[in-house]
C-alpha cells in the first residue's frame, strides 16, 4: 500500500522515479525526425508549425549536412527547444529533391544510406572504448508525405515505404489536406490504408493504451492514421485571436482546429510517443541492423 | 538518448504480479480545442511522464553487497533498510552455523513493491570475510564476484542477438562494516577498501554504533575520515564523479560531515511514546533506530534509497562497468572479448 510518511513499512524507493526524473531533466533529451516527400507538399511549413520554431526564440546549432547527390540532399538541422524546464534537442532531417527528378529510380537510396550511416556510427561508438558521450543521431521517426492530389499511393511511395519500413518508424501523412473535402479525405485515407496493407508495408503502430490512458482517445488517434494535415507559417486573426492558418476567399483553414484537419492529433501523437519511438528504433530497427552487420562481417 | 542503457530490467513475469494503481493522467491526451495558449505549448515536457511510466512499469534491479566481520549486524541492517526479511539471516541461515573457512558469496533475491514501483532486490552477503586467523587476500573472492558480474553483462552486450533488457546482476553498492572500536580502522579495512573502491561503490558504515557515546562517535568518525583520505580511498560518492555544482555541494556535505554513517540495526519493534518503533531494548533505555538523535541509520537509508539509488546504479554502469569493459577490450587488442573464442563457439557471438 502507498504510505508516504515515515511509518513502519515505508522504505522510500518509491521515490526512484523522481530520482530518474531529476537526472533526465538535467540531461535533456534528443530526438531525430526525418521528413520525406516531394517538393511543395508543405514539409518545412509543417515542421515549423509542429514545433513553433519560427515563433520560438531558438538557438541554431549548425547542422551536419551531407550533400551526397545533386538530386536528393540530406539536410539536418538541430534546434534546442525548452518547455517547462524540459530540454529537447530536436534534429530535423529534411530530404529536398526527393521525387523531383524525371527518373526517381534511386532517390531513396540516399535516404537509406543516411539512416544506415547513423546506425553504423552508433554501432561503432557503442563498440568503442570510450562510451561516455555517445550521441544518438539515429532517425527515430520518419514522416512520409503523401500527395493529396493522387488517388492513393504512387509507385514511388510504395517502393520507399517497403524499402524503409525495416529501418525506421514510418508515419504516413497526407499533406495539404485543405485541398480535399472531408469525404474525399476519408476516401483517400481508406485507399492508402488498403494499399499499405496490400503491399505488406509496416508503418509505426501505436502501443496499446496503458490503464491510465484514455483508451477511446487512443483508438480515435489510431483510426485517423494516415493523418491528414495542414501547416502554416502565417498568423491570422480569427474572432479576435491570432491563430495559425491559411486565408482563402471562402474562409480560413485553422491548423490547430481538430475539425479542419488532424494536425493536433499528429502533434499529440508525436510528443506523447517520443519515448516509444526511440525505444522501437533502439530495440527493433537498430538491433536488426546490428545483427545483420555483425553476421555479415563475421566478427 | 532519453533512456539509454542505464536500467536493466527483470523478467516480464514481474509486471503481472501486482496490478497497477489507476492514476490520473498528467498528459492532456485529448486535444484541448481552441484556447488562448495555442501558440505556446507543444507538449514536449510530457516525455518526462512517459519515462516515469516506463520506470514504474518495468520495475528495476538493485544489488547491494554487505561486507564485514561476522557479528557486526550486517544482515540485521539490511533487513532494517528494506523493512523486509531480505537478508541471509532470514532465509534459513542458522546463527549457530560455523564460520566458513573461506569467504563465501551468497546472493539472495527478493521482489518488493512500494507505491507502484517494483524492485528486484538482491542482497549479496559475504560470510567468512575477516573471520579467519590469516585474512590475507580475503577480498579476492569478493573482487572476483564483482568482476564476474561485469563479465556476464559484457558477454550479453556483445551478443549478436542480445536481450532487450540485459539482466543486471552487477553490484551497485557495497556497504563496508567498520567495527566500532573507537580507535581507528584496521589494516584489513584499509586493504579491502583500497582494492575494492576501484571496482565498486563502497559506502563505509560504522556498525553497532550504540556502543559509543556521542563524543566517542564524533571523534571516531573524524579519525576514520582522515585515515580514508590519507590512504587515498575514494568511497561513494566519489569526488571525481560529481556532475555539477549542485551535486558537489550536496555530496561534499555528505562526505565531510555525515559519512561514515554510524548505524544501529534492528528488526524488533517497541512502543515508544505511543508509536511503534524499530529499536533495541536495554535496561538503560530503548535505542530507536530511526531516531536521528540516537544513530544515523535514517541518514544511511535516505542516502542509499531515497536520494542516491539511481546515481549508485548510474555510477556502476557508466564508470565501474565501463572501466572493466575498456580494460577487457584493451587486453584483447581493442577487440570485444568474444572474438578470441569464435572458433570454439559456434553460436556466432561477437
XYZ file of C-alpha atoms in Angstrom:
649
model
C 0.000 0.000 0.000
C 1.019 3.585 -0.564
C 2.183 5.167 2.661
C 4.065 8.382 2.307
C 5.105 9.111 5.825
C 7.736 7.502 7.951
C 5.521 4.790 9.266
C 6.908 1.378 9.857
C 6.917 -0.296 6.476
C 7.787 2.644 4.275
C 11.234 2.207 2.791
C 11.325 5.044 0.290
C 12.359 3.538 -3.024
C 9.020 4.631 -4.434
C 10.975 7.844 -4.851
C 13.090 6.292 -7.565
C 11.055 7.651 -10.497
C 11.698 11.131 -9.090
C 15.428 10.462 -8.982
C 15.311 9.291 -12.586
C 13.199 12.337 -13.436
C 15.723 14.713 -11.939
C 18.599 13.171 -13.835
C 16.668 13.111 -17.108
C 15.672 16.726 -16.859
C 19.283 17.656 -16.163
C 20.488 15.663 -19.120
C 17.807 16.702 -21.601
C 16.518 14.641 -24.495
C 17.437 14.072 -28.115
C 15.090 13.252 -30.942
C 15.602 12.956 -34.685
C 12.712 13.323 -37.056
C 13.016 12.808 -40.791
C 10.597 14.232 -43.319
C 10.279 12.714 -46.757
C 8.074 13.733 -49.639
C 8.007 15.520 -52.935
C 8.752 19.219 -53.096
C 5.903 21.511 -52.444
C 3.970 19.224 -50.152
C 4.491 21.592 -47.235
C 7.027 19.606 -45.240
C 9.036 22.547 -43.894
C 5.926 24.512 -43.099
C 4.537 21.582 -41.200
C 7.681 21.173 -39.141
C 7.631 24.847 -38.242
C 4.039 24.511 -37.205
C 4.670 21.381 -35.178
C 7.468 22.818 -33.119
C 6.617 26.516 -33.285
C 10.157 27.046 -34.399
C 9.664 30.270 -36.195
C 7.758 31.720 -33.287
C 10.052 30.376 -30.632
C 13.263 32.068 -29.548
C 15.671 29.466 -30.784
C 19.317 28.656 -30.819
C 20.522 27.064 -34.031
C 23.378 24.657 -33.940
C 24.945 24.348 -37.379
C 23.757 21.042 -38.692
C 25.694 18.123 -40.039
C 24.616 18.475 -43.634
C 25.704 15.793 -46.022
C 25.264 16.664 -49.611
C 25.648 13.352 -51.273
C 23.884 13.628 -54.586
C 22.744 16.513 -56.690
C 19.198 15.359 -56.815
C 18.406 14.204 -53.327
C 20.032 16.031 -50.472
C 20.020 15.370 -46.807
C 19.762 18.484 -44.699
C 19.878 18.036 -40.967
C 19.303 20.972 -38.709
C 19.223 20.934 -34.954
C 17.209 23.132 -32.691
C 17.033 23.242 -28.906
C 13.569 23.616 -27.512
C 12.821 24.101 -23.865
C 9.419 23.733 -22.323
C 8.611 23.796 -18.617
C 12.194 23.020 -17.763
C 12.494 20.098 -20.153
C 15.161 20.475 -22.819
C 14.787 18.766 -26.146
C 17.482 18.715 -28.766
C 15.492 18.157 -31.915
C 17.128 17.281 -35.203
C 15.003 17.537 -38.297
C 16.339 15.731 -41.324
C 14.911 17.169 -44.496
C 15.191 15.475 -47.875
C 14.886 18.133 -50.548
C 14.861 16.822 -54.054
C 13.117 13.590 -53.236
C 10.908 12.541 -56.109
C 11.756 15.603 -58.171
C 13.962 14.064 -60.812
C 12.491 12.851 -64.014
C 13.785 9.442 -63.206
C 13.397 8.919 -59.491
C 14.759 5.424 -59.624
C 17.438 5.782 -56.988
C 16.218 8.732 -55.000
C 15.582 6.886 -51.841
C 18.921 5.127 -51.831
C 20.440 8.326 -50.463
C 17.955 8.308 -47.650
C 18.551 4.669 -46.815
C 22.238 5.382 -46.810
C 21.777 8.228 -44.362
C 19.767 6.114 -41.970
C 22.245 3.265 -42.193
C 25.113 5.661 -41.615
C 23.607 6.812 -38.356
C 23.155 3.196 -37.278
C 26.707 2.460 -38.353
C 28.055 5.385 -36.396
C 26.128 4.391 -33.309
C 27.296 0.793 -33.614
C 30.851 1.986 -33.917
C 30.544 4.284 -30.899
C 28.789 1.620 -28.879
C 31.601 -0.844 -29.579
C 34.345 1.636 -28.833
C 36.480 2.142 -25.787
C 35.171 5.477 -24.607
C 31.405 5.439 -24.446
C 30.744 8.290 -22.089
C 29.399 10.693 -24.645
C 27.671 8.720 -27.339
C 25.425 10.913 -29.405
C 22.298 9.327 -30.748
C 21.728 10.642 -34.246
C 19.650 7.687 -35.326
C 16.409 8.565 -37.031
C 13.625 7.888 -34.559
C 10.694 8.704 -36.771
C 10.008 9.397 -40.443
C 7.026 11.394 -41.591
C 6.238 10.262 -45.124
C 4.224 12.821 -47.041
C 1.594 11.527 -49.423
C 0.291 13.834 -52.069
C -3.400 14.699 -51.742
C -3.674 15.097 -55.483
C -3.473 11.434 -56.392
C -5.793 8.533 -55.839
C -3.734 6.808 -53.232
C -0.132 5.740 -53.063
C 2.134 6.289 -56.000
C 4.593 3.597 -57.069
C 7.419 5.660 -55.583
C 5.563 5.856 -52.253
C 5.170 2.097 -52.179
C 8.795 1.414 -53.077
C 10.073 3.863 -50.497
C 7.998 2.526 -47.672
C 8.810 -1.079 -48.495
C 12.496 -0.228 -48.532
C 12.403 1.658 -45.273
C 9.870 0.052 -43.004
C 12.540 -2.211 -41.590
C 14.841 0.694 -40.830
C 12.744 3.430 -39.372
C 9.353 4.113 -37.844
C 7.202 5.348 -40.706
C 4.291 7.663 -40.013
C 2.366 8.344 -43.234
C 0.925 11.834 -43.519
C -1.459 13.211 -46.125
C -0.172 16.650 -46.913
C -2.009 19.845 -47.837
C -5.225 18.326 -46.615
C -7.087 21.545 -47.275
C -7.346 20.631 -50.930
C -9.757 17.844 -50.033
C -13.289 17.824 -48.792
C -13.941 15.682 -45.763
C -15.428 12.942 -47.882
C -12.507 12.942 -50.295
C -10.213 12.813 -47.311
C -11.866 9.736 -45.871
C -11.795 8.018 -49.239
C -8.125 8.768 -49.701
C -7.271 7.568 -46.209
C -9.031 4.304 -46.765
C -7.344 3.854 -50.106
C -3.933 4.496 -48.620
C -4.506 2.062 -45.766
C -5.694 -0.620 -48.148
C -2.640 -0.205 -50.312
C -0.335 -0.236 -47.302
C -1.863 -3.490 -46.207
C -1.816 -4.918 -49.715
C 1.895 -4.344 -50.075
C 2.752 -5.630 -46.640
C 4.111 -2.278 -45.531
C 4.749 -1.980 -41.803
C 4.057 1.510 -40.540
C 4.559 2.625 -36.944
C 1.994 1.087 -34.619
C 0.800 2.939 -31.575
C 1.287 0.785 -28.482
C -1.843 -0.260 -26.596
C -3.183 2.279 -24.151
C -1.993 1.964 -20.550
C -4.519 1.511 -17.806
C -4.442 5.212 -17.079
C -4.650 6.380 -20.638
C -7.804 7.210 -22.459
C -8.459 4.068 -24.481
C -11.121 5.747 -26.529
C -8.879 8.639 -27.464
C -6.103 6.287 -28.408
C -8.479 4.383 -30.667
C -9.615 7.617 -32.274
C -5.997 8.537 -32.897
C -5.282 5.154 -34.420
C -8.346 5.444 -36.627
C -7.133 8.767 -38.021
C -3.965 7.354 -39.499
C -2.791 8.422 -42.025
C -3.088 11.915 -40.513
C -4.384 14.482 -42.982
C -2.634 17.709 -42.078
C -2.192 21.340 -42.903
C 0.682 23.544 -41.905
C 1.074 27.287 -41.881
C 3.656 29.958 -41.145
C 1.102 32.702 -41.016
C -0.881 34.115 -38.185
C -4.432 35.116 -38.980
C -6.870 36.878 -36.759
C -9.985 34.841 -36.078
C -12.590 36.003 -33.579
C -10.117 38.395 -32.029
C -7.414 35.747 -31.596
C -4.282 35.210 -33.613
C -4.041 31.658 -34.872
C -2.032 29.756 -37.438
C -3.958 29.293 -40.597
C -4.476 29.786 -44.291
C -6.670 32.581 -45.535
C -8.821 31.809 -48.538
C -11.578 33.891 -50.109
C -14.024 31.283 -48.899
C -12.812 31.015 -45.361
C -9.954 30.394 -43.003
C -8.407 26.978 -42.548
C -7.193 26.693 -38.993
C -4.165 24.497 -38.402
C -4.944 23.678 -34.796
C -8.650 23.137 -35.290
C -9.386 19.429 -34.993
C -12.434 19.845 -37.174
C -10.348 21.192 -40.025
C -7.511 18.652 -40.022
C -5.509 16.121 -37.975
C -2.623 18.433 -37.102
C -3.227 18.370 -33.365
C -3.641 14.596 -33.429
C -0.325 14.270 -35.219
C 1.460 16.554 -32.825
C -0.031 14.958 -29.737
C 0.788 11.516 -31.054
C 4.358 12.533 -31.733
C 5.149 14.202 -28.430
C 3.423 11.598 -26.295
C 5.205 8.802 -28.109
C 8.694 10.184 -28.358
C 9.892 7.714 -25.788
C 8.239 4.779 -27.519
C 9.515 5.855 -30.939
C 13.034 5.895 -29.549
C 12.536 2.543 -27.895
C 11.276 0.875 -31.072
C 14.150 2.410 -33.026
C 16.623 1.017 -30.489
C 15.039 -2.359 -29.816
C 13.843 -3.205 -33.302
C 15.349 -1.254 -36.172
C 18.796 -0.749 -34.665
C 19.076 -4.274 -33.311
C 18.123 -5.650 -36.740
C 20.781 -3.503 -38.360
C 23.329 -4.537 -35.771
C 22.757 -8.258 -36.003
C 22.845 -8.114 -39.801
C 26.071 -6.157 -39.730
C 27.719 -8.449 -37.227
C 26.666 -11.570 -39.090
C 27.959 -10.107 -42.334
C 31.375 -9.123 -41.090
C 31.596 -12.495 -39.407
C 33.176 -10.932 -36.347
C 19.216 9.387 -25.870
C 16.470 9.772 -23.394
C 16.586 6.451 -21.640
C 19.909 4.988 -22.613
C 21.178 1.641 -21.485
C 21.091 2.501 -17.850
C 18.404 0.396 -16.379
C 18.266 -3.264 -16.859
C 15.027 -4.904 -16.164
C 13.872 -8.086 -14.633
C 11.689 -10.736 -16.138
C 8.430 -9.788 -17.742
C 6.644 -12.032 -15.294
C 7.070 -9.449 -12.600
C 4.800 -6.937 -14.179
C 1.958 -9.359 -13.811
C 2.391 -9.790 -10.086
C 0.856 -6.551 -8.905
C -1.924 -4.710 -10.701
C -1.010 -1.097 -11.362
C -2.821 1.606 -9.482
C -5.000 3.671 -11.767
C -3.544 7.116 -11.919
C -4.956 10.335 -13.118
C -3.385 11.113 -16.480
C -0.966 14.003 -16.297
C -0.688 14.151 -20.062
C -3.572 16.009 -21.689
C -4.498 13.189 -24.017
C -7.483 14.929 -25.543
C -6.832 17.974 -27.665
C -7.943 20.960 -25.676
C -9.764 22.578 -28.517
C -9.111 26.155 -29.327
C -7.659 28.046 -26.406
C -5.585 31.128 -25.917
C -2.421 29.177 -25.354
C -2.448 27.587 -28.796
C 0.659 29.279 -29.945
C 2.673 28.487 -26.853
C 2.535 24.859 -25.896
C 3.796 21.833 -27.766
C 3.857 19.163 -25.104
C 7.492 18.145 -25.060
C 7.562 18.071 -21.295
C 5.286 15.053 -21.396
C 8.315 12.969 -22.206
C 9.163 13.082 -18.525
C 5.883 11.441 -17.709
C 6.466 8.832 -20.392
C 9.756 7.951 -18.781
C 8.250 7.837 -15.347
C 5.609 5.434 -16.567
C 8.261 3.274 -18.135
C 10.209 3.127 -14.867
C 7.115 2.182 -12.953
C 6.048 -0.439 -15.457
C 9.288 -2.276 -15.821
C 10.488 -2.057 -12.249
C 14.179 -2.043 -11.537
C 17.036 -4.095 -10.166
C 19.120 -3.169 -7.196
C 22.026 -5.247 -5.961
C 23.583 -4.463 -2.607
C 26.542 -6.224 -1.073
C 27.446 -6.275 2.611
C 30.985 -6.896 3.785
C 32.370 -7.105 7.303
C 33.296 -9.471 10.073
C 30.593 -11.720 11.373
C 28.572 -10.358 14.229
C 28.655 -6.754 13.086
C 24.957 -6.784 12.342
C 25.117 -6.798 8.554
C 22.085 -8.969 7.965
C 20.010 -7.148 10.527
C 20.919 -3.821 8.994
C 19.893 -4.860 5.518
C 16.582 -6.127 6.835
C 16.089 -2.798 8.559
C 16.965 -0.855 5.430
C 14.345 -2.574 3.358
C 11.881 -3.220 6.151
C 11.662 -6.787 4.958
C 13.243 -10.070 5.701
C 15.621 -9.961 2.779
C 18.956 -10.999 4.166
C 20.716 -14.278 4.646
C 19.625 -14.185 8.246
C 16.074 -14.602 7.169
C 16.457 -17.323 4.618
C 17.194 -20.324 6.679
C 20.616 -19.357 7.874
C 21.385 -20.511 11.382
C 23.274 -18.173 13.677
C 24.949 -21.198 15.227
C 26.405 -22.235 11.887
C 30.154 -22.438 11.780
C 32.066 -19.580 10.247
C 33.054 -20.746 6.758
C 36.715 -21.483 6.150
C 36.859 -19.173 3.154
C 34.853 -16.204 2.107
C 31.590 -17.308 0.591
C 29.412 -15.226 -1.650
C 25.694 -15.674 -1.057
C 23.201 -13.785 -3.193
C 19.542 -13.738 -2.200
C 16.878 -12.143 -4.357
C 13.536 -10.635 -3.377
C 10.879 -8.648 -5.134
C 9.483 -5.805 -3.085
C 6.939 -3.243 -4.125
C 6.120 0.207 -2.892
C 3.952 2.982 -4.248
C 3.554 1.188 -7.547
C 7.290 0.783 -8.018
C 8.649 -2.755 -8.147
C 12.168 -3.524 -7.041
C 14.047 -6.750 -7.569
C 16.444 -6.514 -4.667
C 19.421 -8.793 -4.394
C 21.408 -8.858 -1.176
C 24.887 -10.288 -1.535
C 26.334 -11.453 1.722
C 29.979 -12.389 2.255
C 30.213 -14.659 5.272
C 33.720 -15.550 6.300
C 35.255 -12.212 5.400
C 37.766 -11.142 8.003
C 36.953 -14.017 10.309
C 39.973 -16.252 9.754
C 43.243 -16.228 11.619
C 45.014 -15.382 8.398
C 42.911 -12.992 6.382
C 45.376 -12.289 3.649
C 43.728 -11.636 0.319
C 40.296 -12.458 1.684
C 38.902 -9.691 -0.511
C 39.852 -11.595 -3.635
C 36.730 -13.783 -3.864
C 34.692 -10.614 -3.497
C 36.560 -8.770 -6.214
C 36.235 -11.859 -8.372
C 32.476 -11.984 -7.867
C 32.074 -8.319 -8.755
C 34.120 -8.698 -11.919
C 32.212 -11.828 -12.869
C 29.007 -9.803 -12.918
C 30.622 -7.205 -15.184
C 31.785 -10.017 -17.434
C 28.308 -11.514 -17.552
C 26.839 -8.181 -18.577
C 29.533 -7.595 -21.159
C 29.016 -11.010 -22.733
C 25.339 -10.321 -23.148
C 26.000 -6.861 -24.518
C 28.266 -8.089 -27.309
C 25.963 -10.883 -28.351
C 24.646 -10.666 -31.894
C 21.101 -11.372 -30.820
C 21.013 -9.737 -27.487
C 18.263 -9.435 -24.946
C 16.178 -6.295 -24.998
C 16.889 -5.695 -21.346
C 20.083 -7.213 -20.140
C 19.632 -8.701 -16.653
C 21.682 -6.621 -14.271
C 23.461 -8.589 -11.562
C 26.237 -6.050 -11.119
C 26.860 -4.872 -7.586
C 25.538 -1.314 -7.333
C 26.535 -0.682 -3.758
C 28.861 -2.289 -1.226
C 28.292 -1.497 2.426
C 31.519 -1.994 4.308
C 31.085 -2.516 8.028
C 33.660 -0.980 10.304
C 33.975 -2.355 13.785
C 33.179 0.288 16.443
C 36.499 0.002 18.252
C 36.642 3.724 18.772
C 40.330 3.694 17.864
C 40.951 3.540 14.141
C 40.470 1.438 11.048
C 42.084 -1.960 10.967
C 44.660 -2.888 8.354
C 42.160 -5.260 6.760
C 39.640 -2.422 6.404
C 42.192 -0.313 4.551
C 43.297 -3.153 2.299
C 39.758 -4.093 1.357
C 38.627 -0.572 0.622
C 41.797 0.283 -1.284
C 41.300 -2.634 -3.628
C 37.577 -2.588 -3.999
C 36.906 1.136 -4.258
C 38.365 0.861 -7.733
C 35.730 -1.586 -8.920
C 32.595 -0.888 -6.927
C 30.813 1.881 -4.994
C 31.848 1.467 -1.385
C 29.848 3.013 1.425
C 31.622 2.600 4.753
C 29.380 2.307 7.799
C 30.260 2.099 11.457
C 28.398 -0.871 12.808
C 26.753 -1.326 16.193
C 27.138 2.372 16.897
C 25.217 2.086 20.135
C 28.451 1.121 21.874
C 29.766 4.663 21.549
C 28.780 7.900 23.225
C 28.141 10.933 21.026
C 31.614 12.287 21.682
C 33.310 8.972 21.013
C 31.290 8.657 17.832
C 32.236 12.104 16.528
C 35.916 11.558 17.235
C 35.924 8.102 15.712
C 34.221 9.316 12.568
C 36.729 12.124 12.184
C 39.597 9.721 12.603
C 38.170 7.272 10.108
C 37.579 10.032 7.555
C 41.139 11.205 7.968
C 42.519 7.725 7.564
C 40.494 7.125 4.440
C 41.707 10.403 2.991
C 45.329 9.818 3.858
C 45.170 6.394 2.225
C 43.567 7.761 -0.922
C 40.419 5.708 -0.615
C 37.615 7.114 -2.728
C 34.366 5.928 -1.222
C 30.967 6.701 -2.739
C 30.022 9.455 -3.611
C 33.371 9.847 -5.317
C 34.575 13.417 -5.738
C 35.575 12.926 -9.348
C 32.069 11.940 -10.396
C 30.221 14.949 -9.081
C 28.375 16.092 -12.176
C 27.797 19.717 -11.371
C 27.997 22.303 -8.644
C 24.690 21.217 -7.183
C 25.918 17.633 -6.815
C 29.258 18.762 -5.448
C 27.716 20.918 -2.745
C 25.338 18.200 -1.691
C 27.952 15.462 -1.776
C 30.676 17.496 -0.081
C 28.449 17.869 2.918
C 27.818 14.134 2.996
C 31.469 13.225 2.502
C 32.877 15.656 5.029
C 30.273 15.562 7.734
C 27.907 12.630 7.600
C 29.999 9.733 6.413
C 30.821 7.187 7.566
C 27.289 6.674 8.889
C 27.259 5.304 12.425
C 24.348 2.913 12.428
C 22.316 0.613 14.547
C 20.048 -2.017 13.065
C 17.065 -3.827 14.439
C 14.130 -5.877 13.291
C 12.268 -5.681 16.591
C 9.546 -3.174 17.340
C 8.826 -1.444 20.623
C 6.277 1.031 21.829
C 7.752 4.468 22.467
C 5.534 7.477 23.169
C 2.577 5.723 21.637
C 4.392 4.869 18.411
C 5.746 1.565 17.193
C 9.442 1.982 16.500
C 12.271 -0.272 15.467
C 14.777 -0.469 18.253
C 16.966 -2.216 20.769
C 15.786 -2.533 24.317
C 18.328 -2.191 27.100
C 17.946 -1.648 30.849
C 19.044 1.935 30.377
C 16.674 2.811 27.590
C 15.370 1.962 24.164
C 17.654 2.779 21.244
C 15.457 3.944 18.413
C 16.925 3.008 15.075
C 15.147 5.687 13.068
C 15.727 8.436 15.606
C 18.434 10.761 14.342
C 19.486 11.715 17.839
C 20.226 8.062 18.579
C 22.020 6.945 15.436
C 22.456 7.734 11.774
C 20.502 4.863 10.305
C 17.887 7.192 8.817
C 20.646 9.166 7.078
C 22.045 5.991 5.552
C 18.634 4.857 4.444
C 17.728 8.189 2.880
C 21.098 8.386 1.213
C 21.130 4.917 -0.307
C 17.454 4.556 -1.111
C 15.661 7.843 -1.284
C 18.167 10.123 -2.950
C 21.127 8.282 -4.436
C 19.728 4.939 -5.557
C 19.616 5.866 -9.206
C 23.009 7.502 -9.026
C 24.548 4.390 -7.465
C 23.334 2.407 -10.455
C 24.498 5.000 -12.940
C 27.985 5.266 -11.495
C 28.196 1.463 -11.535
C 27.108 1.346 -15.161
C 28.834 4.413 -16.566
C 32.061 4.289 -14.602
C 32.916 0.969 -12.983
C 31.458 -1.205 -15.718
C 32.960 0.928 -18.470
C 36.359 0.746 -16.783
C 36.089 -3.027 -16.686
C 34.953 -3.148 -20.294
C 37.713 -0.860 -21.534
C 40.291 -2.992 -19.801
C 38.859 -6.166 -21.333
C 38.891 -4.594 -24.781
C 42.438 -3.352 -24.333
C 43.630 -6.722 -23.116
C 42.110 -8.152 -26.256
C 43.849 -5.714 -28.572
C 40.904 -3.390 -28.920
C 38.531 -6.158 -29.883
C 35.482 -7.240 -27.945
C 36.249 -10.234 -25.737
C 34.466 -12.990 -27.642
C 36.480 -12.510 -30.825
C 39.044 -14.908 -29.453
C 36.515 -17.625 -28.816
C 34.596 -17.689 -32.077
C 36.352 -20.782 -33.282
C 35.288 -22.864 -30.341
C 31.932 -21.254 -30.043
C 29.588 -21.965 -32.894
C 26.947 -19.583 -31.704
C 28.492 -16.641 -33.569
C 28.990 -14.392 -30.603
C 30.817 -11.213 -31.432
